[in-house]
């Protein structure tokens, strides 16, 4: 389903890609330098680009890219080597706002984690010294319930769809709406109020749904087309920021695999496809030459960098990061718990220092990114001492782990998150787990089954699912999917068996979905007493679930 976008907005983006820039968008003729604002009076716009690969832009190396605005910012500002701490939206943004890596802030996945209340963000100190602060969110994974609204005077996360709409319309809004919400807020500020604003743009995330002319302009590549659409909204935002004489930081939260290493989207791996991100500071500060430099800009460096640009001591910013403008190599940490929580596979963690990257996995990996940017040659056996030095750095960062805060979702929130392709379960288990890179074949089977299920081809989905559970018999999501397929095809006994097997594997703190499906199956089978048992267990975790109360009433009345 198309993301909401008005006719005028689509027309503006189409015109942009055809090199006929809409007058409402910043002009891209030439690379005239913009003078930097005075740090003691400047404001700052932080734009986060969701699901945006570093090499998806023209300055990132894509010859077919239609990203004139991002490219111009990179040429006239400073383009860094951006490195994300996670290939997932919520954990990555938690690092940006706190300056902490995943082990320290405890947010390890979308949907069931919340930033702990005692962890500060860098936004509150800005408000304390007189800045107006506002955040403008365009997708549900950053909803205020997950804790990132702390410190913002305004946190606009209104991503609900129009009444009666469902699917992706419910879970996100277009970049046009996000930019417009930010511009209205900006217009309401009385000069000379200083401000800090965070604008989140989600358009490059699946589903790829840019209009057809954009597809034609990007060689019929749906992802490139969505990236071009994102660039258009970025251009509109930068024009408004320029008129106010503010700094702009543009940074991705993570990339998109697009088939690299066998992954279609993001979340499973922490290779460069999902970890290398755009990172641009604009305009170039006095004394800083514009253009590309090899210095890293980690997501944890956002707070200190913002403080420095706004005339505050970067060392006073919360977290473990440093200003991106400060010289020197800094190790970059990254992790993903997605394969663990969703499929029962091993979690992955990595550290990069200079051009060397070490991945802690059941089969450890070491890469020389300068000679092997595609991470195709594992050098762990060839350079064991280098691997061990990086592993020690990784262990030091990981040792700062804290207990995570979990969150239970109401039915509407759970549906919103799942509409984006994110399950909402959490697993607690410590036994040895499969290495995700050895499970690529299983991942492809899951993706095939998901496509067939989305198209309502239930019987056809059985073939990949049966193969999947045969190859990966401890995969909870596989049994849940198998149960759904049997249920939709009217095979309730087989559906009940599949849901029971799902519940038996690696108990989750939030097993609401398969347990509710099992109870519903029992109701259809006339096993009301069994249904009551499981419905009450769901209510133990979420006593405000209206669907469960209704089914419980039906079961008890029988």
PDB file of N, CA and C in Angstrom, residues 143-235:
ATOM      1  N   UNK A 143       7.892   5.419  18.587  1.00  0.00           N
ATOM      2  CA  UNK A 143       6.785   5.931  19.389  1.00  0.00           C
ATOM      3  C   UNK A 143       7.278   6.308  20.794  1.00  0.00           C
ATOM      4  N   UNK A 144       6.635   7.304  21.391  1.00  0.00           N
ATOM      5  CA  UNK A 144       7.075   7.812  22.691  1.00  0.00           C
ATOM      6  C   UNK A 144       7.080   6.753  23.782  1.00  0.00           C
ATOM      7  N   UNK A 145       6.282   5.698  23.636  1.00  0.00           N
ATOM      8  CA  UNK A 145       6.235   4.674  24.684  1.00  0.00           C
ATOM      9  C   UNK A 145       7.570   3.955  24.856  1.00  0.00           C
ATOM     10  N   UNK A 146       8.465   4.087  23.876  1.00  0.00           N
ATOM     11  CA  UNK A 146       9.755   3.402  23.959  1.00  0.00           C
ATOM     12  C   UNK A 146      10.840   4.264  24.603  1.00  0.00           C
ATOM     13  N   UNK A 147      10.485   5.455  25.092  1.00  0.00           N
ATOM     14  CA  UNK A 147      11.363   6.202  25.975  1.00  0.00           C
ATOM     15  C   UNK A 147      12.219   7.278  25.352  1.00  0.00           C
ATOM     16  N   UNK A 148      12.159   7.479  24.030  1.00  0.00           N
ATOM     17  CA  UNK A 148      13.040   8.459  23.404  1.00  0.00           C
ATOM     18  C   UNK A 148      12.493   9.883  23.453  1.00  0.00           C
ATOM     19  N   UNK A 149      11.291  10.071  23.961  1.00  0.00           N
ATOM     20  CA  UNK A 149      10.707  11.413  24.015  1.00  0.00           C
ATOM     21  C   UNK A 149      11.262  12.226  25.176  1.00  0.00           C
ATOM     22  N   UNK A 150      12.036  11.591  26.044  1.00  0.00           N
ATOM     23  CA  UNK A 150      12.536  12.254  27.239  1.00  0.00           C
ATOM     24  C   UNK A 150      13.368  13.489  26.873  1.00  0.00           C
ATOM     25  N   UNK A 151      13.014  14.626  27.455  1.00  0.00           N
ATOM     26  CA  UNK A 151      13.756  15.860  27.231  1.00  0.00           C
ATOM     27  C   UNK A 151      13.165  16.757  26.165  1.00  0.00           C
ATOM     28  N   UNK A 152      12.345  16.224  25.271  1.00  0.00           N
ATOM     29  CA  UNK A 152      11.747  17.044  24.219  1.00  0.00           C
ATOM     30  C   UNK A 152      10.503  17.759  24.744  1.00  0.00           C
ATOM     31  N   UNK A 153      10.420  19.066  24.489  1.00  0.00           N
ATOM     32  CA  UNK A 153       9.203  19.800  24.838  1.00  0.00           C
ATOM     33  C   UNK A 153       8.049  19.376  23.942  1.00  0.00           C
ATOM     34  N   UNK A 154       8.351  19.063  22.675  1.00  0.00           N
ATOM     35  CA  UNK A 154       7.355  18.572  21.715  1.00  0.00           C
ATOM     36  C   UNK A 154       7.885  17.275  21.114  1.00  0.00           C
ATOM     37  N   UNK A 155       7.075  16.229  21.157  1.00  0.00           N
ATOM     38  CA  UNK A 155       7.445  14.951  20.544  1.00  0.00           C
ATOM     39  C   UNK A 155       6.277  14.527  19.669  1.00  0.00           C
ATOM     40  N   UNK A 156       6.347  14.888  18.413  1.00  0.00           N
ATOM     41  CA  UNK A 156       5.252  14.658  17.460  1.00  0.00           C
ATOM     42  C   UNK A 156       5.452  13.296  16.804  1.00  0.00           C
ATOM     43  N   UNK A 157       4.770  12.292  17.338  1.00  0.00           N
ATOM     44  CA  UNK A 157       4.865  10.933  16.798  1.00  0.00           C
ATOM     45  C   UNK A 157       3.509  10.451  16.299  1.00  0.00           C
ATOM     46  N   UNK A 158       2.733  11.359  15.747  1.00  0.00           N
ATOM     47  CA  UNK A 158       1.392  11.045  15.256  1.00  0.00           C
ATOM     48  C   UNK A 158       1.497  10.312  13.927  1.00  0.00           C
ATOM     49  N   UNK A 159       1.652   8.988  13.986  1.00  0.00           N
ATOM     50  CA  UNK A 159       1.794   8.198  12.765  1.00  0.00           C
ATOM     51  C   UNK A 159       0.558   7.361  12.492  1.00  0.00           C
ATOM     52  N   UNK A 160      -0.536   7.633  13.214  1.00  0.00           N
ATOM     53  CA  UNK A 160      -1.762   6.874  12.991  1.00  0.00           C
ATOM     54  C   UNK A 160      -2.335   7.213  11.625  1.00  0.00           C
ATOM     55  N   UNK A 161      -2.875   6.199  10.950  1.00  0.00           N
ATOM     56  CA  UNK A 161      -3.473   6.396   9.635  1.00  0.00           C
ATOM     57  C   UNK A 161      -4.861   7.014   9.778  1.00  0.00           C
ATOM     58  N   UNK A 162      -5.417   7.511   8.689  1.00  0.00           N
ATOM     59  CA  UNK A 162      -6.801   7.967   8.717  1.00  0.00           C
ATOM     60  C   UNK A 162      -7.728   6.854   9.173  1.00  0.00           C
ATOM     61  N   UNK A 163      -8.828   7.223   9.782  1.00  0.00           N
ATOM     62  CA  UNK A 163      -9.761   6.234  10.335  1.00  0.00           C
ATOM     63  C   UNK A 163     -10.174   5.229   9.260  1.00  0.00           C
ATOM     64  N   UNK A 164     -10.097   3.963   9.634  1.00  0.00           N
ATOM     65  CA  UNK A 164     -10.481   2.897   8.712  1.00  0.00           C
ATOM     66  C   UNK A 164      -9.337   2.358   7.898  1.00  0.00           C
ATOM     67  N   UNK A 165      -8.186   3.035   7.909  1.00  0.00           N
ATOM     68  CA  UNK A 165      -7.045   2.540   7.147  1.00  0.00           C
ATOM     69  C   UNK A 165      -6.311   1.498   7.964  1.00  0.00           C
ATOM     70  N   UNK A 166      -5.568   0.653   7.289  1.00  0.00           N
ATOM     71  CA  UNK A 166      -4.820  -0.372   7.995  1.00  0.00           C
ATOM     72  C   UNK A 166      -3.459  -0.553   7.382  1.00  0.00           C
ATOM     73  N   UNK A 167      -2.779  -1.633   7.773  1.00  0.00           N
ATOM     74  CA  UNK A 167      -1.477  -1.955   7.215  1.00  0.00           C
ATOM     75  C   UNK A 167      -0.463  -0.869   7.481  1.00  0.00           C
ATOM     76  N   UNK A 168       0.312  -0.546   6.471  1.00  0.00           N
ATOM     77  CA  UNK A 168       1.415   0.370   6.652  1.00  0.00           C
ATOM     78  C   UNK A 168       0.957   1.800   6.872  1.00  0.00           C
ATOM     79  N   UNK A 169      -0.212   2.173   6.391  1.00  0.00           N
ATOM     80  CA  UNK A 169      -0.704   3.516   6.636  1.00  0.00           C
ATOM     81  C   UNK A 169      -0.863   3.774   8.123  1.00  0.00           C
ATOM     82  N   UNK A 170      -1.198   2.728   8.892  1.00  0.00           N
ATOM     83  CA  UNK A 170      -1.378   2.909  10.315  1.00  0.00           C
ATOM     84  C   UNK A 170      -0.046   3.126  11.016  1.00  0.00           C
ATOM     85  N   UNK A 171       1.026   2.555  10.470  1.00  0.00           N
ATOM     86  CA  UNK A 171       2.282   2.489  11.201  1.00  0.00           C
ATOM     87  C   UNK A 171       3.261   3.599  10.875  1.00  0.00           C
ATOM     88  N   UNK A 172       3.025   4.396   9.864  1.00  0.00           N
ATOM     89  CA  UNK A 172       3.992   5.416   9.489  1.00  0.00           C
ATOM     90  C   UNK A 172       3.304   6.560   8.766  1.00  0.00           C
ATOM     91  N   UNK A 173       4.060   7.620   8.522  1.00  0.00           N
ATOM     92  CA  UNK A 173       3.581   8.719   7.693  1.00  0.00           C
ATOM     93  C   UNK A 173       4.709   9.141   6.760  1.00  0.00           C
ATOM     94  N   UNK A 174       4.373   9.870   5.743  1.00  0.00           N
ATOM     95  CA  UNK A 174       5.365  10.232   4.731  1.00  0.00           C
ATOM     96  C   UNK A 174       6.318  11.290   5.243  1.00  0.00           C
ATOM     97  N   UNK A 175       7.457  11.383   4.565  1.00  0.00           N
ATOM     98  CA  UNK A 175       8.400  12.440   4.890  1.00  0.00           C
ATOM     99  C   UNK A 175       7.789  13.817   4.718  1.00  0.00           C
ATOM    100  N   UNK A 176       6.886  13.970   3.749  1.00  0.00           N
ATOM    101  CA  UNK A 176       6.225  15.261   3.542  1.00  0.00           C
ATOM    102  C   UNK A 176       5.505  15.705   4.804  1.00  0.00           C
ATOM    103  N   UNK A 177       4.793  14.780   5.445  1.00  0.00           N
ATOM    104  CA  UNK A 177       4.062  15.122   6.667  1.00  0.00           C
ATOM    105  C   UNK A 177       5.010  15.448   7.814  1.00  0.00           C
ATOM    106  N   UNK A 178       6.110  14.697   7.905  1.00  0.00           N
ATOM    107  CA  UNK A 178       7.077  14.987   8.947  1.00  0.00           C
ATOM    108  C   UNK A 178       7.706  16.362   8.783  1.00  0.00           C
ATOM    109  N   UNK A 179       8.099  16.694   7.551  1.00  0.00           N
ATOM    110  CA  UNK A 179       8.703  18.002   7.291  1.00  0.00           C
ATOM    111  C   UNK A 179       7.702  19.119   7.564  1.00  0.00           C
ATOM    112  N   UNK A 180       6.466  18.918   7.147  1.00  0.00           N
ATOM    113  CA  UNK A 180       5.447  19.949   7.368  1.00  0.00           C
ATOM    114  C   UNK A 180       5.191  20.170   8.853  1.00  0.00           C
ATOM    115  N   UNK A 181       5.159  19.082   9.631  1.00  0.00           N
ATOM    116  CA  UNK A 181       4.961  19.221  11.076  1.00  0.00           C
ATOM    117  C   UNK A 181       6.110  19.994  11.706  1.00  0.00           C
ATOM    118  N   UNK A 182       7.339  19.690  11.278  1.00  0.00           N
ATOM    119  CA  UNK A 182       8.496  20.411  11.802  1.00  0.00           C
ATOM    120  C   UNK A 182       8.450  21.882  11.399  1.00  0.00           C
ATOM    121  N   UNK A 183       8.100  22.176  10.153  1.00  0.00           N
ATOM    122  CA  UNK A 183       8.064  23.560   9.680  1.00  0.00           C
ATOM    123  C   UNK A 183       7.015  24.376  10.436  1.00  0.00           C
ATOM    124  N   UNK A 184       5.865  23.755  10.736  1.00  0.00           N
ATOM    125  CA  UNK A 184       4.834  24.475  11.506  1.00  0.00           C
ATOM    126  C   UNK A 184       5.355  24.822  12.893  1.00  0.00           C
ATOM    127  N   UNK A 185       6.042  23.869  13.506  1.00  0.00           N
ATOM    128  CA  UNK A 185       6.614  24.123  14.837  1.00  0.00           C
ATOM    129  C   UNK A 185       7.640  25.245  14.772  1.00  0.00           C
ATOM    130  N   UNK A 186       8.472  25.193  13.739  1.00  0.00           N
ATOM    131  CA  UNK A 186       9.515  26.196  13.585  1.00  0.00           C
ATOM    132  C   UNK A 186       8.910  27.579  13.394  1.00  0.00           C
ATOM    133  N   UNK A 187       7.858  27.662  12.591  1.00  0.00           N
ATOM    134  CA  UNK A 187       7.211  28.951  12.341  1.00  0.00           C
ATOM    135  C   UNK A 187       6.591  29.527  13.607  1.00  0.00           C
ATOM    136  N   UNK A 188       6.265  28.664  14.561  1.00  0.00           N
ATOM    137  CA  UNK A 188       5.642  29.122  15.793  1.00  0.00           C
ATOM    138  C   UNK A 188       6.609  29.629  16.839  1.00  0.00           C
ATOM    139  N   UNK A 189       7.920  29.509  16.572  1.00  0.00           N
ATOM    140  CA  UNK A 189       8.910  29.976  17.533  1.00  0.00           C
ATOM    141  C   UNK A 189       9.180  31.463  17.328  1.00  0.00           C
ATOM    142  N   UNK A 190       9.251  32.176  18.414  1.00  0.00           N
ATOM    143  CA  UNK A 190       9.496  33.616  18.320  1.00  0.00           C
ATOM    144  C   UNK A 190      10.994  33.878  18.263  1.00  0.00           C
ATOM    145  N   UNK A 191      11.470  34.578  17.217  1.00  0.00           N
ATOM    146  CA  UNK A 191      12.894  34.935  17.164  1.00  0.00           C
ATOM    147  C   UNK A 191      13.251  35.777  18.395  1.00  0.00           C
ATOM    148  N   UNK A 192      14.434  35.684  18.930  1.00  0.00           N
ATOM    149  CA  UNK A 192      15.571  34.875  18.451  1.00  0.00           C
ATOM    150  C   UNK A 192      15.718  33.558  19.213  1.00  0.00           C
ATOM    151  N   UNK A 193      14.642  32.852  19.448  1.00  0.00           N
ATOM    152  CA  UNK A 193      14.714  31.593  20.192  1.00  0.00           C
ATOM    153  C   UNK A 193      15.650  30.608  19.500  1.00  0.00           C
ATOM    154  N   UNK A 194      16.584  30.055  20.262  1.00  0.00           N
ATOM    155  CA  UNK A 194      17.428  28.990  19.730  1.00  0.00           C
ATOM    156  C   UNK A 194      16.670  27.678  19.851  1.00  0.00           C
ATOM    157  N   UNK A 195      16.913  26.774  18.921  1.00  0.00           N
ATOM    158  CA  UNK A 195      16.146  25.533  18.917  1.00  0.00           C
ATOM    159  C   UNK A 195      17.023  24.358  18.493  1.00  0.00           C
ATOM    160  N   UNK A 196      16.593  23.179  18.938  1.00  0.00           N
ATOM    161  CA  UNK A 196      17.136  21.909  18.454  1.00  0.00           C
ATOM    162  C   UNK A 196      15.953  21.066  18.002  1.00  0.00           C
ATOM    163  N   UNK A 197      16.019  20.555  16.773  1.00  0.00           N
ATOM    164  CA  UNK A 197      14.931  19.743  16.240  1.00  0.00           C
ATOM    165  C   UNK A 197      15.489  18.448  15.669  1.00  0.00           C
ATOM    166  N   UNK A 198      14.754  17.375  15.868  1.00  0.00           N
ATOM    167  CA  UNK A 198      15.077  16.066  15.292  1.00  0.00           C
ATOM    168  C   UNK A 198      13.958  15.693  14.320  1.00  0.00           C
ATOM    169  N   UNK A 199      14.336  15.497  13.059  1.00  0.00           N
ATOM    170  CA  UNK A 199      13.393  15.096  12.014  1.00  0.00           C
ATOM    171  C   UNK A 199      13.766  13.706  11.534  1.00  0.00           C
ATOM    172  N   UNK A 200      12.835  12.773  11.620  1.00  0.00           N
ATOM    173  CA  UNK A 200      13.049  11.381  11.218  1.00  0.00           C
ATOM    174  C   UNK A 200      12.329  11.144   9.893  1.00  0.00           C
ATOM    175  N   UNK A 201      13.059  10.608   8.897  1.00  0.00           N
ATOM    176  CA  UNK A 201      12.475  10.333   7.578  1.00  0.00           C
ATOM    177  C   UNK A 201      12.530   8.833   7.311  1.00  0.00           C
ATOM    178  N   UNK A 202      11.379   8.233   7.086  1.00  0.00           N
ATOM    179  CA  UNK A 202      11.234   6.774   7.018  1.00  0.00           C
ATOM    180  C   UNK A 202      10.995   6.251   5.609  1.00  0.00           C
ATOM    181  N   UNK A 203      10.986   7.118   4.610  1.00  0.00           N
ATOM    182  CA  UNK A 203      10.495   6.738   3.287  1.00  0.00           C
ATOM    183  C   UNK A 203      11.306   5.644   2.604  1.00  0.00           C
ATOM    184  N   UNK A 204      12.584   5.476   2.944  1.00  0.00           N
ATOM    185  CA  UNK A 204      13.397   4.459   2.280  1.00  0.00           C
ATOM    186  C   UNK A 204      13.155   3.054   2.826  1.00  0.00           C
ATOM    187  N   UNK A 205      12.369   2.943   3.895  1.00  0.00           N
ATOM    188  CA  UNK A 205      12.059   1.637   4.482  1.00  0.00           C
ATOM    189  C   UNK A 205      11.022   0.908   3.633  1.00  0.00           C
ATOM    190  N   UNK A 206      11.055  -0.433   3.686  1.00  0.00           N
ATOM    191  CA  UNK A 206      10.010  -1.200   3.018  1.00  0.00           C
ATOM    192  C   UNK A 206       8.652  -0.821   3.595  1.00  0.00           C
ATOM    193  N   UNK A 207       7.556  -0.864   2.794  1.00  0.00           N
ATOM    194  CA  UNK A 207       7.521  -1.281   1.400  1.00  0.00           C
ATOM    195  C   UNK A 207       8.044  -0.184   0.474  1.00  0.00           C
ATOM    196  N   UNK A 208       8.801  -0.559  -0.535  1.00  0.00           N
ATOM    197  CA  UNK A 208       9.310   0.400  -1.505  1.00  0.00           C
ATOM    198  C   UNK A 208       8.153   0.792  -2.423  1.00  0.00           C
ATOM    199  N   UNK A 209       7.753   2.035  -2.381  1.00  0.00           N
ATOM    200  CA  UNK A 209       6.497   2.405  -3.044  1.00  0.00           C
ATOM    201  C   UNK A 209       6.529   3.805  -3.649  1.00  0.00           C
ATOM    202  N   UNK A 210       7.681   4.221  -4.119  1.00  0.00           N
ATOM    203  CA  UNK A 210       7.761   5.518  -4.781  1.00  0.00           C
ATOM    204  C   UNK A 210       6.935   5.496  -6.077  1.00  0.00           C
ATOM    205  N   UNK A 211       6.475   6.658  -6.539  1.00  0.00           N
ATOM    206  CA  UNK A 211       5.657   6.703  -7.760  1.00  0.00           C
ATOM    207  C   UNK A 211       6.451   6.240  -8.984  1.00  0.00           C
ATOM    208  N   UNK A 212       5.713   5.836 -10.005  1.00  0.00           N
ATOM    209  CA  UNK A 212       6.322   5.230 -11.190  1.00  0.00           C
ATOM    210  C   UNK A 212       7.368   6.121 -11.867  1.00  0.00           C
ATOM    211  N   UNK A 213       7.143   7.416 -12.037  1.00  0.00           N
ATOM    212  CA  UNK A 213       8.192   8.226 -12.672  1.00  0.00           C
ATOM    213  C   UNK A 213       9.528   8.186 -11.922  1.00  0.00           C
ATOM    214  N   UNK A 214       9.464   8.086 -10.596  1.00  0.00           N
ATOM    215  CA  UNK A 214      10.703   7.962  -9.841  1.00  0.00           C
ATOM    216  C   UNK A 214      11.368   6.617 -10.124  1.00  0.00           C
ATOM    217  N   UNK A 215      10.579   5.568 -10.261  1.00  0.00           N
ATOM    218  CA  UNK A 215      11.136   4.268 -10.626  1.00  0.00           C
ATOM    219  C   UNK A 215      11.839   4.353 -11.980  1.00  0.00           C
ATOM    220  N   UNK A 216      11.207   5.008 -12.926  1.00  0.00           N
ATOM    221  CA  UNK A 216      11.815   5.142 -14.245  1.00  0.00           C
ATOM    222  C   UNK A 216      13.123   5.926 -14.170  1.00  0.00           C
ATOM    223  N   UNK A 217      13.167   6.927 -13.298  1.00  0.00           N
ATOM    224  CA  UNK A 217      14.361   7.768 -13.194  1.00  0.00           C
ATOM    225  C   UNK A 217      15.500   7.070 -12.467  1.00  0.00           C
ATOM    226  N   UNK A 218      15.218   5.948 -11.803  1.00  0.00           N
ATOM    227  CA  UNK A 218      16.242   5.227 -11.044  1.00  0.00           C
ATOM    228  C   UNK A 218      16.397   3.803 -11.556  1.00  0.00           C
ATOM    229  N   UNK A 219      16.242   3.616 -12.860  1.00  0.00           N
ATOM    230  CA  UNK A 219      16.469   2.328 -13.524  1.00  0.00           C
ATOM    231  C   UNK A 219      15.574   1.235 -12.960  1.00  0.00           C
ATOM    232  N   UNK A 220      14.331   1.603 -12.645  1.00  0.00           N
ATOM    233  CA  UNK A 220      13.337   0.647 -12.135  1.00  0.00           C
ATOM    234  C   UNK A 220      13.828  -0.077 -10.881  1.00  0.00           C
ATOM    235  N   UNK A 221      14.544   0.645 -10.040  1.00  0.00           N
ATOM    236  CA  UNK A 221      15.017   0.091  -8.776  1.00  0.00           C
ATOM    237  C   UNK A 221      14.166   0.665  -7.649  1.00  0.00           C
ATOM    238  N   UNK A 222      13.288  -0.134  -7.029  1.00  0.00           N
ATOM    239  CA  UNK A 222      12.352   0.410  -6.031  1.00  0.00           C
ATOM    240  C   UNK A 222      13.044   1.057  -4.839  1.00  0.00           C
ATOM    241  N   UNK A 223      14.153   0.458  -4.384  1.00  0.00           N
ATOM    242  CA  UNK A 223      14.841   1.044  -3.229  1.00  0.00           C
ATOM    243  C   UNK A 223      15.454   2.395  -3.603  1.00  0.00           C
ATOM    244  N   UNK A 224      16.128   2.459  -4.757  1.00  0.00           N
ATOM    245  CA  UNK A 224      16.693   3.734  -5.196  1.00  0.00           C
ATOM    246  C   UNK A 224      15.603   4.800  -5.312  1.00  0.00           C
ATOM    247  N   UNK A 225      14.440   4.391  -5.799  1.00  0.00           N
ATOM    248  CA  UNK A 225      13.347   5.353  -5.956  1.00  0.00           C
ATOM    249  C   UNK A 225      12.901   5.898  -4.607  1.00  0.00           C
ATOM    250  N   UNK A 226      12.807   5.029  -3.594  1.00  0.00           N
ATOM    251  CA  UNK A 226      12.430   5.498  -2.258  1.00  0.00           C
ATOM    252  C   UNK A 226      13.510   6.397  -1.674  1.00  0.00           C
ATOM    253  N   UNK A 227      14.774   6.080  -1.959  1.00  0.00           N
ATOM    254  CA  UNK A 227      15.874   6.932  -1.508  1.00  0.00           C
ATOM    255  C   UNK A 227      15.767   8.313  -2.155  1.00  0.00           C
ATOM    256  N   UNK A 228      15.438   8.352  -3.439  1.00  0.00           N
ATOM    257  CA  UNK A 228      15.267   9.637  -4.124  1.00  0.00           C
ATOM    258  C   UNK A 228      14.135  10.439  -3.503  1.00  0.00           C
ATOM    259  N   UNK A 229      13.054   9.758  -3.127  1.00  0.00           N
ATOM    260  CA  UNK A 229      11.942  10.453  -2.495  1.00  0.00           C
ATOM    261  C   UNK A 229      12.380  11.038  -1.149  1.00  0.00           C
ATOM    262  N   UNK A 230      13.146  10.266  -0.380  1.00  0.00           N
ATOM    263  CA  UNK A 230      13.674  10.753   0.890  1.00  0.00           C
ATOM    264  C   UNK A 230      14.535  11.992   0.679  1.00  0.00           C
ATOM    265  N   UNK A 231      15.369  11.962  -0.355  1.00  0.00           N
ATOM    266  CA  UNK A 231      16.239  13.099  -0.639  1.00  0.00           C
ATOM    267  C   UNK A 231      15.430  14.366  -0.909  1.00  0.00           C
ATOM    268  N   UNK A 232      14.291  14.220  -1.557  1.00  0.00           N
ATOM    269  CA  UNK A 232      13.453  15.386  -1.810  1.00  0.00           C
ATOM    270  C   UNK A 232      12.957  16.027  -0.529  1.00  0.00           C
ATOM    271  N   UNK A 233      12.504  15.203   0.433  1.00  0.00           N
ATOM    272  CA  UNK A 233      12.031  15.765   1.704  1.00  0.00           C
ATOM    273  C   UNK A 233      13.193  16.352   2.494  1.00  0.00           C
ATOM    274  N   UNK A 234      14.371  15.727   2.391  1.00  0.00           N
ATOM    275  CA  UNK A 234      15.551  16.303   3.036  1.00  0.00           C
ATOM    276  C   UNK A 234      15.835  17.700   2.486  1.00  0.00           C
ATOM    277  N   UNK A 235      15.749  17.840   1.167  1.00  0.00           N
ATOM    278  CA  UNK A 235      15.994  19.145   0.568  1.00  0.00           C
ATOM    279  C   UNK A 235      15.040  20.206   1.066  1.00  0.00           C
TER     280      UNK A 235
END
